[in-house]
Every structure is written in structure tokens, then in C-alpha cells.
PDB file of C-alpha atoms in Angstrom:
ATOM      1  CA  VAL A 146      -9.517  -1.890  25.715  1.00 61.00           C
ATOM      2  CA  GLY A 147      -6.349  -3.329  24.131  1.00 75.00           C
ATOM      3  CA  ALA A 148      -8.252  -5.055  21.338  1.00 84.00           C
ATOM      4  CA  LEU A 149     -11.803  -4.670  20.055  1.00 85.00           C
ATOM      5  CA  VAL A 150     -13.712  -7.032  17.774  1.00 82.00           C
ATOM      6  CA  LEU A 151     -16.594  -5.118  16.258  1.00 82.00           C
ATOM      7  CA  ARG A 152     -19.791  -6.905  15.241  1.00 74.00           C
ATOM      8  CA  GLY A 153     -22.451  -4.720  13.694  1.00 75.00           C
ATOM      9  CA  GLY A 154     -22.524  -0.954  14.046  1.00 80.00           C
ATOM     10  CA  LEU A 155     -21.166   1.589  16.496  1.00 83.00           C
ATOM     11  CA  ASN A 156     -22.460   5.167  16.418  1.00 85.00           C
ATOM     12  CA  GLY A 157     -21.010   7.936  18.549  1.00 79.00           C
ATOM     13  CA  GLY A 158     -24.177   9.979  18.169  1.00 77.00           C
ATOM     14  CA  SER A 159     -24.390  13.752  18.034  1.00 78.00           C
ATOM     15  CA  GLY A 160     -21.829  14.058  20.822  1.00 77.00           C
ATOM     16  CA  TRP A 161     -19.082  12.364  18.787  1.00 87.00           C
ATOM     17  CA  ASN A 162     -17.947  10.092  21.597  1.00 90.00           C
ATOM     18  CA  THR A 163     -14.397   8.700  21.745  1.00 91.00           C
ATOM     19  CA  LEU A 164     -13.572   4.998  21.487  1.00 90.00           C
ATOM     20  CA  THR A 165     -10.154   4.482  23.095  1.00 92.00           C
ATOM     21  CA  ILE A 166      -8.241   1.341  22.070  1.00 93.00           C
ATOM     22  CA  GLY A 167      -4.918   0.334  23.648  1.00 86.00           C
ATOM     23  CA  ASP A 168      -3.010   1.302  26.761  1.00 83.00           C
ATOM     24  CA  GLY A 169      -0.290   3.273  24.988  1.00 80.00           C
ATOM     25  CA  THR A 170       2.151   0.364  24.661  1.00 81.00           C
ATOM     26  CA  GLY A 171       2.714  -2.041  21.768  1.00 85.00           C
ATOM     27  CA  ASN A 172      -0.078  -2.427  19.230  1.00 93.00           C
ATOM     28  CA  ALA A 173      -3.769  -1.648  19.685  1.00 94.00           C
ATOM     29  CA  TYR A 174      -6.123  -3.782  17.581  1.00 94.00           C
ATOM     30  CA  LEU A 175      -9.474  -2.993  15.982  1.00 93.00           C
ATOM     31  CA  CYS A 176     -10.915  -6.047  14.215  1.00 90.00           C
ATOM     32  CA  MET A 177     -13.810  -5.424  11.818  1.00 86.00           C
ATOM     33  CA  ASN A 178     -14.392  -8.908  10.560  1.00 70.00           C
ATOM     34  CA  ALA A 179     -18.025  -9.751  11.227  1.00 58.00           C
ATOM     35  CA  TYR A 180     -21.392  -9.503   9.507  1.00 64.00           C
ATOM     36  CA  SER A 181     -24.190  -9.579  12.061  1.00 60.00           C
ATOM     37  CA  ASN A 182     -27.896  -8.704  12.112  1.00 61.00           C
ATOM     38  CA  GLY A 183     -27.836  -7.666   8.476  1.00 65.00           C
ATOM     39  CA  LYS A 184     -24.975  -5.185   8.885  1.00 70.00           C
ATOM     40  CA  TRP A 185     -21.277  -5.087   8.228  1.00 77.00           C
ATOM     41  CA  ALA A 186     -19.051  -3.831  11.012  1.00 85.00           C
ATOM     42  CA  GLN A 187     -19.202  -0.047  10.842  1.00 88.00           C
ATOM     43  CA  ILE A 188     -18.305   3.019  12.907  1.00 91.00           C
ATOM     44  CA  ASP A 189     -20.098   6.363  12.540  1.00 92.00           C
ATOM     45  CA  ASN A 190     -19.732   9.782  14.190  1.00 92.00           C
ATOM     46  CA  ALA A 191     -16.933   8.966  16.610  1.00 92.00           C
ATOM     47  CA  TYR A 192     -13.250   9.360  17.375  1.00 94.00           C
ATOM     48  CA  VAL A 193     -11.249   6.121  17.245  1.00 94.00           C
ATOM     49  CA  ALA A 194      -8.325   6.895  19.554  1.00 94.00           C
ATOM     50  CA  PHE A 195      -5.190   4.738  19.578  1.00 94.00           C
ATOM     51  CA  GLY A 196      -3.276   7.198  21.760  1.00 93.00           C
ATOM     52  CA  THR A 197       0.455   6.471  21.784  1.00 93.00           C
ATOM     53  CA  ALA A 198      -0.015   2.839  20.677  1.00 93.00           C
ATOM     54  CA  HIS A 199       0.416   1.770  17.061  1.00 95.00           C
ATOM     55  CA  GLY A 200      -3.042   1.125  15.634  1.00 95.00           C
ATOM     56  CA  VAL A 201      -3.788  -2.055  13.703  1.00 95.00           C
ATOM     57  CA  ILE A 202      -7.119  -2.263  11.870  1.00 94.00           C
ATOM     58  CA  ALA A 203      -7.860  -5.769  10.590  1.00 92.00           C
ATOM     59  CA  VAL A 204     -10.694  -6.728   8.260  1.00 87.00           C
ATOM     60  CA  GLY A 205     -11.882 -10.281   7.678  1.00 75.00           C
ATOM     61  CA  THR A 206     -12.845 -12.082   4.503  1.00 67.00           C
ATOM     62  CA  LYS A 207     -16.116 -11.341   2.715  1.00 60.00           C
ATOM     63  CA  VAL A 208     -18.959 -13.405   4.148  1.00 58.00           C
ATOM     64  CA  SER A 209     -20.152 -16.232   1.919  1.00 56.00           C
ATOM     65  CA  GLY A 210     -23.593 -15.575   0.441  1.00 54.00           C
ATOM     66  CA  VAL A 211     -23.518 -11.823   1.135  1.00 54.00           C
ATOM     67  CA  ASP A 212     -23.133 -10.027  -2.178  1.00 50.00           C
ATOM     68  CA  SER A 213     -22.923  -6.377  -1.203  1.00 59.00           C
ATOM     69  CA  GLY A 214     -21.693  -4.174   1.581  1.00 71.00           C
ATOM     70  CA  THR A 215     -18.324  -3.390   3.079  1.00 81.00           C
ATOM     71  CA  PRO A 216     -17.123  -2.623   6.595  1.00 88.00           C
ATOM     72  CA  TYR A 217     -16.534   1.106   6.916  1.00 90.00           C
ATOM     73  CA  ILE A 218     -15.219   3.793   9.244  1.00 92.00           C
ATOM     74  CA  ASN A 219     -17.060   7.096   8.981  1.00 92.00           C
ATOM     75  CA  ALA A 220     -15.122   8.574  11.895  1.00 93.00           C
ATOM     76  CA  PHE A 221     -11.842  10.261  12.742  1.00 94.00           C
ATOM     77  CA  ILE A 222      -8.857   8.086  13.651  1.00 95.00           C
ATOM     78  CA  THR A 223      -6.437   9.686  16.120  1.00 95.00           C
ATOM     79  CA  GLY A 224      -3.086   8.589  17.518  1.00 94.00           C
ATOM     80  CA  SER A 225       0.616   9.370  17.466  1.00 94.00           C
ATOM     81  CA  ALA A 226       2.253   6.120  16.300  1.00 95.00           C
ATOM     82  CA  GLY A 227       0.735   5.447  12.880  1.00 95.00           C
ATOM     83  CA  VAL A 228      -1.799   2.895  11.666  1.00 96.00           C
ATOM     84  CA  THR A 229      -1.558  -0.441   9.829  1.00 96.00           C
ATOM     85  CA  PHE A 230      -4.446  -1.741   7.734  1.00 94.00           C
ATOM     86  CA  VAL A 231      -4.407  -5.467   7.045  1.00 91.00           C
ATOM     87  CA  GLY A 232      -6.855  -7.829   5.395  1.00 85.00           C
ATOM     88  CA  THR A 233      -7.167 -10.864   3.155  1.00 77.00           C
ATOM     89  CA  ASP A 234      -7.791 -11.163  -0.591  1.00 69.00           C
ATOM     90  CA  GLY A 235     -11.541 -11.109  -0.080  1.00 69.00           C
ATOM     91  CA  SER A 236     -11.682  -8.221   2.368  1.00 79.00           C
ATOM     92  CA  GLY A 237     -12.014  -4.467   2.130  1.00 85.00           C
ATOM     93  CA  LEU A 238     -12.530  -1.435   4.335  1.00 89.00           C
ATOM     94  CA  ARG A 239     -14.188   1.793   3.229  1.00 90.00           C
ATOM     95  CA  LEU A 240     -12.678   4.861   4.903  1.00 91.00           C
ATOM     96  CA  TYR A 241     -14.401   8.238   5.064  1.00 90.00           C
ATOM     97  CA  ARG A 242     -13.187  11.641   6.273  1.00 89.00           C
ATOM     98  CA  PRO A 243      -9.653  13.080   6.213  1.00 88.00           C
ATOM     99  CA  GLN A 244      -7.470  11.154   8.645  1.00 91.00           C
ATOM    100  CA  ASP A 245      -4.714  13.218  10.270  1.00 87.00           C
ATOM    101  CA  TYR A 246      -3.372  10.836  12.888  1.00 94.00           C
ATOM    102  CA  THR A 247       0.367  11.268  13.402  1.00 94.00           C
ATOM    103  CA  GLY A 248       2.796   8.855  11.813  1.00 93.00           C
ATOM    104  CA  GLY A 249       2.912   6.597   8.811  1.00 94.00           C
ATOM    105  CA  THR A 250       0.372   4.248   7.277  1.00 96.00           C
ATOM    106  CA  GLN A 251       0.883   0.668   6.148  1.00 96.00           C
ATOM    107  CA  VAL A 252      -1.496  -1.274   3.895  1.00 94.00           C
ATOM    108  CA  LEU A 253      -0.356  -4.890   4.082  1.00 91.00           C
ATOM    109  CA  GLY A 254      -3.319  -6.771   2.621  1.00 87.00           C
ATOM    110  CA  GLY A 255      -6.876  -6.410   1.430  1.00 87.00           C
ATOM    111  CA  GLU A 256      -8.394  -3.281  -0.109  1.00 89.00           C
ATOM    112  CA  LEU A 257      -8.455   0.125   1.582  1.00 91.00           C
ATOM    113  CA  MET A 258     -11.172   2.078  -0.240  1.00 91.00           C
ATOM    114  CA  MET A 259     -10.757   5.819   0.092  1.00 91.00           C
ATOM    115  CA  GLN A 260     -13.870   7.969   0.108  1.00 86.00           C
ATOM    116  CA  ASN A 261     -12.121  10.789   1.944  1.00 73.00           C
ATOM    117  CA  ASP A 262      -9.901  13.565   0.683  1.00 70.00           C
ATOM    118  CA  SER A 263      -6.514  15.077   1.462  1.00 69.00           C
ATOM    119  CA  THR A 264      -4.791  12.968   4.147  1.00 82.00           C
ATOM    120  CA  LEU A 265      -4.085   9.452   5.319  1.00 90.00           C
ATOM    121  CA  GLY A 266      -1.964  10.141   8.372  1.00 91.00           C
ATOM    122  CA  THR A 267       0.852  12.684   8.441  1.00 91.00           C
ATOM    123  CA  ASP A 268       3.641  10.565   6.977  1.00 94.00           C
ATOM    124  CA  VAL A 269       4.378   8.101   4.161  1.00 94.00           C
ATOM    125  CA  VAL A 270       1.737   5.582   3.046  1.00 95.00           C
ATOM    126  CA  GLU A 271       3.421   2.217   2.439  1.00 95.00           C
ATOM    127  CA  VAL A 272       1.496  -0.264   0.269  1.00 94.00           C
ATOM    128  CA  SER A 273       3.241  -3.638   0.356  1.00 90.00           C
ATOM    129  CA  GLY A 274       2.892  -6.973  -1.372  1.00 83.00           C
ATOM    130  CA  GLY A 275       4.245  -9.298  -4.014  1.00 73.00           C
ATOM    131  CA  GLU A 276       3.190 -10.645  -7.385  1.00 71.00           C
ATOM    132  CA  SER A 277       0.524 -12.958  -5.981  1.00 68.00           C
ATOM    133  CA  ARG A 278      -1.074 -10.818  -3.242  1.00 74.00           C
ATOM    134  CA  GLY A 279      -0.700  -7.717  -1.142  1.00 85.00           C
ATOM    135  CA  GLY A 280      -2.324  -4.437  -0.206  1.00 90.00           C
ATOM    136  CA  CYS A 281      -4.366  -2.192  -2.492  1.00 91.00           C
ATOM    137  CA  VAL A 282      -5.471   1.433  -2.045  1.00 92.00           C
ATOM    138  CA  ARG A 283      -8.536   2.256  -4.160  1.00 90.00           C
ATOM    139  CA  PHE A 284      -9.458   5.903  -4.783  1.00 90.00           C
ATOM    140  CA  LEU A 285     -13.247   5.907  -5.172  1.00 88.00           C
ATOM    141  CA  GLY A 286     -14.136   9.577  -4.770  1.00 81.00           C
ATOM    142  CA  THR A 287     -12.758  12.608  -6.611  1.00 79.00           C
ATOM    143  CA  SER A 288      -9.892  13.542  -4.344  1.00 82.00           C
ATOM    144  CA  ALA A 289      -6.431  14.979  -3.803  1.00 86.00           C
ATOM    145  CA  PHE A 290      -3.924  13.478  -1.376  1.00 89.00           C
ATOM    146  CA  VAL A 291      -0.801  15.103   0.010  1.00 87.00           C
ATOM    147  CA  ASN A 292       0.928  11.955   1.322  1.00 90.00           C
ATOM    148  CA  ASP A 293       4.016  10.374  -0.174  1.00 91.00           C
ATOM    149  CA  PHE A 294       3.409   6.746  -1.235  1.00 92.00           C
ATOM    150  CA  THR A 295       5.842   3.824  -1.449  1.00 92.00           C
ATOM    151  CA  LEU A 296       4.640   0.842  -3.452  1.00 90.00           C
ATOM    152  CA  SER A 297       5.436  -2.799  -4.023  1.00 88.00           C
ATOM    153  CA  GLY A 298       3.261  -5.618  -5.284  1.00 85.00           C
ATOM    154  CA  PHE A 299       0.317  -6.162  -7.597  1.00 83.00           C
ATOM    155  CA  GLY A 300      -2.524  -5.666  -5.133  1.00 80.00           C
ATOM    156  CA  THR A 301      -4.861  -8.315  -3.826  1.00 73.00           C
ATOM    157  CA  GLY A 302      -4.745 -11.846  -5.209  1.00 60.00           C
ATOM    158  CA  GLY A 303      -7.001 -13.438  -7.779  1.00 56.00           C
ATOM    159  CA  ALA A 304      -7.389 -12.925 -11.497  1.00 54.00           C
ATOM    160  CA  ALA A 305      -8.755  -9.362 -11.313  1.00 60.00           C
ATOM    161  CA  LYS A 306      -5.848  -7.633  -9.619  1.00 64.00           C
ATOM    162  CA  LYS A 307      -6.404  -3.925  -9.054  1.00 78.00           C
ATOM    163  CA  GLY A 308      -2.787  -3.020  -8.384  1.00 84.00           C
ATOM    164  CA  ALA A 309      -1.141  -1.457  -5.355  1.00 89.00           C
ATOM    165  CA  LEU A 310      -2.960   1.752  -6.343  1.00 89.00           C
ATOM    166  CA  SER A 311      -6.262   1.772  -8.200  1.00 87.00           C
ATOM    167  CA  PHE A 312      -7.558   5.079  -9.595  1.00 86.00           C
ATOM    168  CA  GLU A 313     -11.341   4.721  -9.906  1.00 84.00           C
ATOM    169  CA  SER A 314     -12.045   8.456  -9.751  1.00 83.00           C
ATOM    170  CA  GLU A 315     -10.276  11.658 -10.729  1.00 84.00           C
ATOM    171  CA  THR A 316      -7.457  11.671  -8.169  1.00 86.00           C
ATOM    172  CA  THR A 317      -4.312  13.725  -7.699  1.00 87.00           C
ATOM    173  CA  LEU A 318      -1.416  12.643  -5.508  1.00 88.00           C
ATOM    174  CA  SER A 319       0.698  15.722  -4.816  1.00 86.00           C
ATOM    175  CA  GLY A 320       3.289  13.757  -2.845  1.00 87.00           C
ATOM    176  CA  GLN A 321       5.944  11.557  -4.380  1.00 86.00           C
ATOM    177  CA  VAL A 322       5.258   7.951  -5.419  1.00 88.00           C
ATOM    178  CA  THR A 323       8.277   5.668  -4.978  1.00 86.00           C
ATOM    179  CA  LEU A 324       8.488   2.083  -6.240  1.00 82.00           C
ATOM    180  CA  THR A 325      10.455  -0.070  -3.821  1.00 82.00           C
ATOM    181  CA  ASN A 326       9.965  -3.199  -5.933  1.00 82.00           C
ATOM    182  CA  ASP A 327       7.881  -4.364  -8.903  1.00 81.00           C
ATOM    183  CA  ALA A 328       4.454  -2.759  -8.549  1.00 83.00           C
ATOM    184  CA  MET A 329       1.210  -2.423 -10.500  1.00 84.00           C
ATOM    185  CA  ILE A 330      -0.768   0.829 -10.739  1.00 85.00           C
ATOM    186  CA  CYS A 331      -4.217   0.667 -12.370  1.00 83.00           C
ATOM    187  CA  ALA A 332      -6.906   3.076 -13.529  1.00 78.00           C
ATOM    188  CA  VAL A 333     -10.448   2.312 -14.685  1.00 74.00           C
ATOM    189  CA  ALA A 334     -11.695   3.569 -18.050  1.00 63.00           C
ATOM    190  CA  ASN A 335     -11.989   7.349 -18.452  1.00 65.00           C
ATOM    191  CA  LYS A 336     -10.549   8.055 -14.993  1.00 67.00           C
ATOM    192  CA  THR A 337      -7.297   9.913 -14.427  1.00 69.00           C
ATOM    193  CA  GLY A 338      -4.748   9.494 -11.685  1.00 72.00           C
ATOM    194  CA  THR A 339      -2.107  12.210 -11.510  1.00 77.00           C
ATOM    195  CA  PHE A 340       1.133  11.555  -9.652  1.00 75.00           C
ATOM    196  CA  SER A 341       4.906  11.750  -9.987  1.00 69.00           C
ATOM    197  CA  VAL A 342       7.226   8.779  -9.554  1.00 66.00           C
ATOM    198  CA  GLY A 343      10.326   9.354  -7.471  1.00 66.00           C
ATOM    199  CA  PRO A 344      13.795   7.878  -7.952  1.00 63.00           C
ATOM    200  CA  ALA A 345      14.473   4.203  -7.437  1.00 62.00           C
ATOM    201  CA  VAL A 346      15.205   3.066  -3.892  1.00 63.00           C
ATOM    202  CA  TYR A 347      18.254   0.854  -3.350  1.00 67.00           C
ATOM    203  CA  ASP A 348      19.022  -1.363  -0.398  1.00 68.00           C
ATOM    204  CA  LYS A 349      22.779  -0.667  -0.454  1.00 76.00           C
ATOM    205  CA  ASP A 350      25.276   1.820  -1.874  1.00 82.00           C
ATOM    206  CA  PHE A 351      27.308  -0.520  -4.089  1.00 80.00           C
ATOM    207  CA  TYR A 352      26.555  -3.733  -5.987  1.00 75.00           C
ATOM    208  CA  ASP A 353      28.942  -6.496  -7.064  1.00 79.00           C
ATOM    209  CA  ILE A 354      28.976  -7.815 -10.634  1.00 75.00           C
ATOM    210  CA  THR A 355      29.189 -11.543 -11.310  1.00 73.00           C
ATOM    211  CA  VAL A 356      30.395 -12.545 -14.803  1.00 70.00           C
ATOM    212  CA  ALA A 357      29.792 -16.103 -15.941  1.00 68.00           C
ATOM    213  CA  GLU A 358      32.744 -17.892 -17.508  1.00 74.00           C
ATOM    214  CA  ALA A 359      32.678 -17.494 -21.291  1.00 73.00           C
ATOM    215  CA  GLU A 360      33.776 -20.048 -23.876  1.00 81.00           C
ATOM    216  CA  HIS A 361      36.239 -18.919 -26.535  1.00 85.00           C
ATOM    217  CA  GLY A 362      36.557 -15.467 -25.120  1.00 84.00           C
ATOM    218  CA  SER A 363      36.312 -13.290 -22.028  1.00 83.00           C
ATOM    219  CA  VAL A 364      33.962 -10.759 -20.477  1.00 79.00           C
ATOM    220  CA  THR A 365      34.956  -7.909 -18.203  1.00 82.00           C
ATOM    221  CA  ALA A 366      32.802  -5.373 -16.349  1.00 80.00           C
ATOM    222  CA  SER A 367      33.809  -1.972 -15.079  1.00 83.00           C
ATOM    223  CA  PRO A 368      33.550  -0.431 -12.587  1.00 83.00           C
ATOM    224  CA  ALA A 369      33.101  -3.364 -10.250  1.00 83.00           C
ATOM    225  CA  PRO A 370      31.523  -2.970  -7.795  1.00 82.00           C
ATOM    226  CA  TYR A 371      29.375  -0.175  -9.177  1.00 77.00           C
ATOM    227  CA  ALA A 372      27.434   2.501  -7.314  1.00 82.00           C
ATOM    228  CA  ALA A 373      23.669   2.145  -6.957  1.00 75.00           C
ATOM    229  CA  GLY A 374      21.872   4.102  -9.656  1.00 70.00           C
ATOM    230  CA  SER A 375      24.959   4.399 -11.878  1.00 75.00           C
ATOM    231  CA  GLN A 376      25.947   2.563 -15.054  1.00 71.00           C
ATOM    232  CA  PHE A 377      28.616  -0.034 -15.683  1.00 72.00           C
ATOM    233  CA  THR A 378      30.163  -1.259 -18.931  1.00 77.00           C
ATOM    234  CA  ALA A 379      30.423  -4.913 -19.931  1.00 76.00           C
ATOM    235  CA  THR A 380      33.003  -5.735 -22.619  1.00 79.00           C
ATOM    236  CA  ALA A 381      33.179  -9.006 -24.549  1.00 77.00           C
ATOM    237  CA  GLN A 382      36.472 -10.036 -26.203  1.00 82.00           C
ATOM    238  CA  ALA A 383      36.446 -13.024 -28.556  1.00 83.00           C
ATOM    239  CA  ASP A 384      39.464 -15.338 -28.835  1.00 88.00           C
ATOM    240  CA  ASP A 385      41.403 -15.487 -32.092  1.00 90.00           C
ATOM    241  CA  GLY A 386      39.406 -17.288 -34.736  1.00 89.00           C
ATOM    242  CA  TYR A 387      36.044 -16.522 -33.041  1.00 86.00           C
ATOM    243  CA  ALA A 388      33.579 -13.643 -33.314  1.00 77.00           C
ATOM    244  CA  PHE A 389      31.314 -12.107 -30.707  1.00 67.00           C
ATOM    245  CA  VAL A 390      27.657 -12.760 -31.632  1.00 61.00           C
ATOM    246  CA  GLY A 391      25.595 -11.224 -28.816  1.00 57.00           C
ATOM    247  CA  TRP A 392      24.515 -11.219 -25.176  1.00 58.00           C
ATOM    248  CA  GLU A 393      22.282 -13.852 -23.655  1.00 52.00           C
TER     249      GLU A 393
END
């Protein structure tokens, strides 16, 4: 199938059957957005195979009146073109088992709750968002991950933001964490997240400097333009009879 909307549970049984989604072109969609017959959408004991298509796993908003439970995948995800996880502020997906599909991972919205250890694809994990809403990766089980992470945003919306990364267990990230924009990283009480932050990422090699016109004096900046990651010097020169007070 090119797209699958899952309602209730799917169990591959002792034979670990394969669920193939997509025809190898474009995106292949797995939607886990329903609560039916007393169960959240869930997959157990199976291989979810996206093949050469890019996998998109979408999770819907929490069902009104249902206080507990979360859609989950207790299965292996396979494919060669990476996977995108996307949800809304009220949604979350619990992911078990190491996932070694080929390619990168994007978390564009909702909460991806990690119960597994070691891998989330074979490439960079990109968690994206802004100040009001975005993706969030929550580490719920004691774990160590080898992926590099790039982060932007403050996590899902609402008053209780958890950040782009939320350490809720003893977790070590052995890859590099790079901030591509303002980002929030959180940890719950008495839990430790260990990681190293890489250098800033710039969108161009050189930046121009704009100096506002000054009254009773002049301001110069050098070098202009200046190289990304370097320093420049701003110099204020007061006219005769005036004194420089400070920067605004």
C-alpha cells in the first residue's frame, strides 16, 4: 500500500511478518491517529518496510476523554530513504527497539518517545520547530544513542514545553548536538543527559554590517562584511564637544 491508516492493533505474530508501505517512489505514509475498541494504534512483532520510499509516520491528536495510552511501534522500521515523524501538540508516539533504517530522521511535530537504545536511523536526527511549537524527542529509558542531532525550537506547544530534547532518564548522546537556531533542551529532576554541542551552523560565509546613523558622532565597523564565526570591531567617535556614553 502507498498509505496506511492504522486503527487498533497490528501484531506480526511469532513469524515477524513484514508490512510493506509504498511503491518505492515519493513518500510512503503510515498514519497512527485513531483510538478504537479500547486501544491506541499499535504495531507489535513486525517489520515496517518503506523500501526505497521516504517513510512518513504521522500521529493524530490525543483523543478527548481518554486519559492514558499512546500509539506505539514495537517493531523494526526498515528502508533506505529515511523517516519523518510528524504530529500535533497533543500527539505522541512511543518507539521501541533500535531502529537502523538507512538515512536521516526528521521530527517535525509532536513527541517522539524513545524506549529503545542506540540508534534512530543511520544518519542525523533533525528536530525542528520554533518558539511556539515543534518536534520533541523524549528519552524515557536509560539509553545511549550514537546519532548526531540538529536542533531548533522549544518542543511542542502549550505552557509545559519539554524542549526539542527532553532527558527523562539517564541518557548519553555520543554523537554531536548542533543548534541550528534557538532551541530548548530540558531534563527532569535527578536525571542526567550527557552530550556535546557542536559549533554554530551559519547559512552563508560572510555577513554584512548595517550601522544606524548616529547623532553628534560616527560609528564604523571593521571588517565589513565579516566572516561567519569571526569577530568584528565597532568603533564610536564623538564629535567635538560631545562624549560617547554607551551602546544601545
